[in-house]
Amino acid sequence: MIKHNSYFDSNVQSLGFATDSKPASVGVMAPGEYRFGTEAAERMEVISGALTVLLPGQTKWQTFAAGQGFDVPGNNHFDLQVSVNTAYLCIYG
């Protein structure tokens, strides 16, 4: 029912779970730079902190703060710069 995930030498950790409609995860990222790949489309929502993101096909980085979010198409990748511990919610599909 709940799956623990750990990435990038444990600097990104999340708990995966099933919602009533789509799979999701909630987690925390420590400061650093990360690249994630997607299989399904993803909706990332910042809970606290901020994520600076280079989305697929874009040349400009965008910063999303608490209460904001962004979408990533499936079968892609996106780059993140994280300057403070940041909590997020990711909804897949």
Short mmCIF file of C-alpha atoms in Angstrom, two decimals:
data_model
loop_
_atom_site.label_atom_id
_atom_site.label_comp_id
_atom_site.label_asym_id
_atom_site.label_seq_id
_atom_site.Cartn_x
_atom_site.Cartn_y
_atom_site.Cartn_z
CA MET A 1 0.00 0.00 0.00
CA ILE A 2 2.83 2.46 0.82
CA LYS A 3 6.21 2.18 -0.91
CA HIS A 4 9.35 3.99 0.27
CA ASN A 5 11.59 5.32 -2.52
CA SER A 6 15.11 6.71 -2.13
CA TYR A 7 17.12 8.39 -4.89
CA PHE A 8 20.39 10.28 -5.30
CA ASP A 9 22.19 8.86 -2.25
CA SER A 10 19.03 9.35 -0.15
CA ASN A 11 18.88 13.09 -0.91
CA VAL A 12 15.41 12.55 -2.41
CA GLN A 13 12.98 10.32 -0.54
CA SER A 14 9.31 9.69 -1.09
CA LEU A 15 6.38 7.54 -0.11
CA GLY A 16 4.35 6.16 -3.00
CA PHE A 17 0.67 5.39 -2.57
CA ALA A 18 -2.55 4.88 -4.53
CA THR A 19 -5.18 7.60 -4.52
CA ASP A 20 -8.79 6.92 -5.48
CA SER A 21 -7.95 7.75 -9.11
CA LYS A 22 -4.17 7.80 -9.79
CA PRO A 23 -0.90 6.74 -8.20
CA ALA A 24 0.98 9.44 -6.29
CA SER A 25 3.99 10.07 -4.10
CA VAL A 26 4.83 12.63 -1.46
CA GLY A 27 8.41 13.35 -0.55
CA VAL A 28 11.26 15.66 0.32
CA MET A 29 14.29 16.79 -1.71
CA ALA A 30 17.47 18.02 -0.05
CA PRO A 31 19.40 20.84 -1.75
CA GLY A 32 21.09 19.67 -4.94
CA GLU A 33 20.64 19.18 -8.68
CA TYR A 34 18.62 16.26 -10.00
CA ARG A 35 17.38 14.79 -13.29
CA PHE A 36 14.24 12.66 -13.29
CA GLY A 37 12.79 10.59 -16.11
CA THR A 38 9.09 10.04 -16.59
CA GLU A 39 7.19 7.07 -17.91
CA ALA A 40 3.68 8.46 -17.42
CA ALA A 41 2.76 12.14 -17.36
CA GLU A 42 3.41 13.74 -13.96
CA ARG A 43 1.92 16.64 -12.03
CA MET A 44 4.38 18.01 -9.45
CA GLU A 45 3.06 20.29 -6.72
CA VAL A 46 5.35 22.07 -4.26
CA ILE A 47 4.17 21.76 -0.65
CA SER A 48 6.97 23.77 0.99
CA GLY A 49 10.25 25.21 -0.25
CA ALA A 50 10.80 25.71 -3.99
CA LEU A 51 11.82 23.82 -7.11
CA THR A 52 13.65 25.44 -10.01
CA VAL A 53 12.81 23.36 -13.08
CA LEU A 54 13.98 22.99 -16.66
CA LEU A 55 11.01 21.36 -18.37
CA PRO A 56 11.27 19.26 -21.56
CA GLY A 57 11.68 21.39 -24.68
CA GLN A 58 12.30 24.58 -22.67
CA THR A 59 15.48 26.67 -22.50
CA LYS A 60 14.54 28.81 -19.49
CA TRP A 61 14.49 27.59 -15.89
CA GLN A 62 11.30 28.31 -13.92
CA THR A 63 10.92 28.46 -10.14
CA PHE A 64 7.81 27.07 -8.44
CA ALA A 65 7.16 27.89 -4.79
CA ALA A 66 4.80 26.38 -2.22
CA GLY A 67 1.28 26.15 -3.61
CA GLN A 68 2.47 26.07 -7.23
CA GLY A 69 2.97 23.15 -9.58
CA PHE A 70 3.93 22.06 -13.07
CA ASP A 71 3.23 19.25 -15.53
CA VAL A 72 5.74 16.96 -17.23
CA PRO A 73 4.74 14.85 -20.24
CA GLY A 74 5.29 11.11 -20.18
CA ASN A 75 8.42 9.53 -21.67
CA ASN A 76 10.56 12.59 -20.94
CA HIS A 77 12.95 13.94 -18.38
CA PHE A 78 13.21 17.15 -16.39
CA ASP A 79 15.99 18.83 -14.42
CA LEU A 80 15.64 20.30 -10.94
CA GLN A 81 17.71 22.71 -8.87
CA VAL A 82 16.79 22.66 -5.20
CA SER A 83 18.25 25.28 -2.84
CA VAL A 84 16.33 24.43 0.37
CA ASN A 85 14.69 21.27 1.70
CA THR A 86 11.54 21.02 -0.40
CA ALA A 87 8.43 18.90 0.08
CA TYR A 88 6.37 17.89 -2.93
CA LEU A 89 3.40 15.87 -4.14
CA CYS A 90 3.65 14.04 -7.46
CA ILE A 91 0.58 12.63 -9.22
CA TYR A 92 1.20 10.14 -12.05
CA GLY A 93 -0.88 9.59 -15.16
#
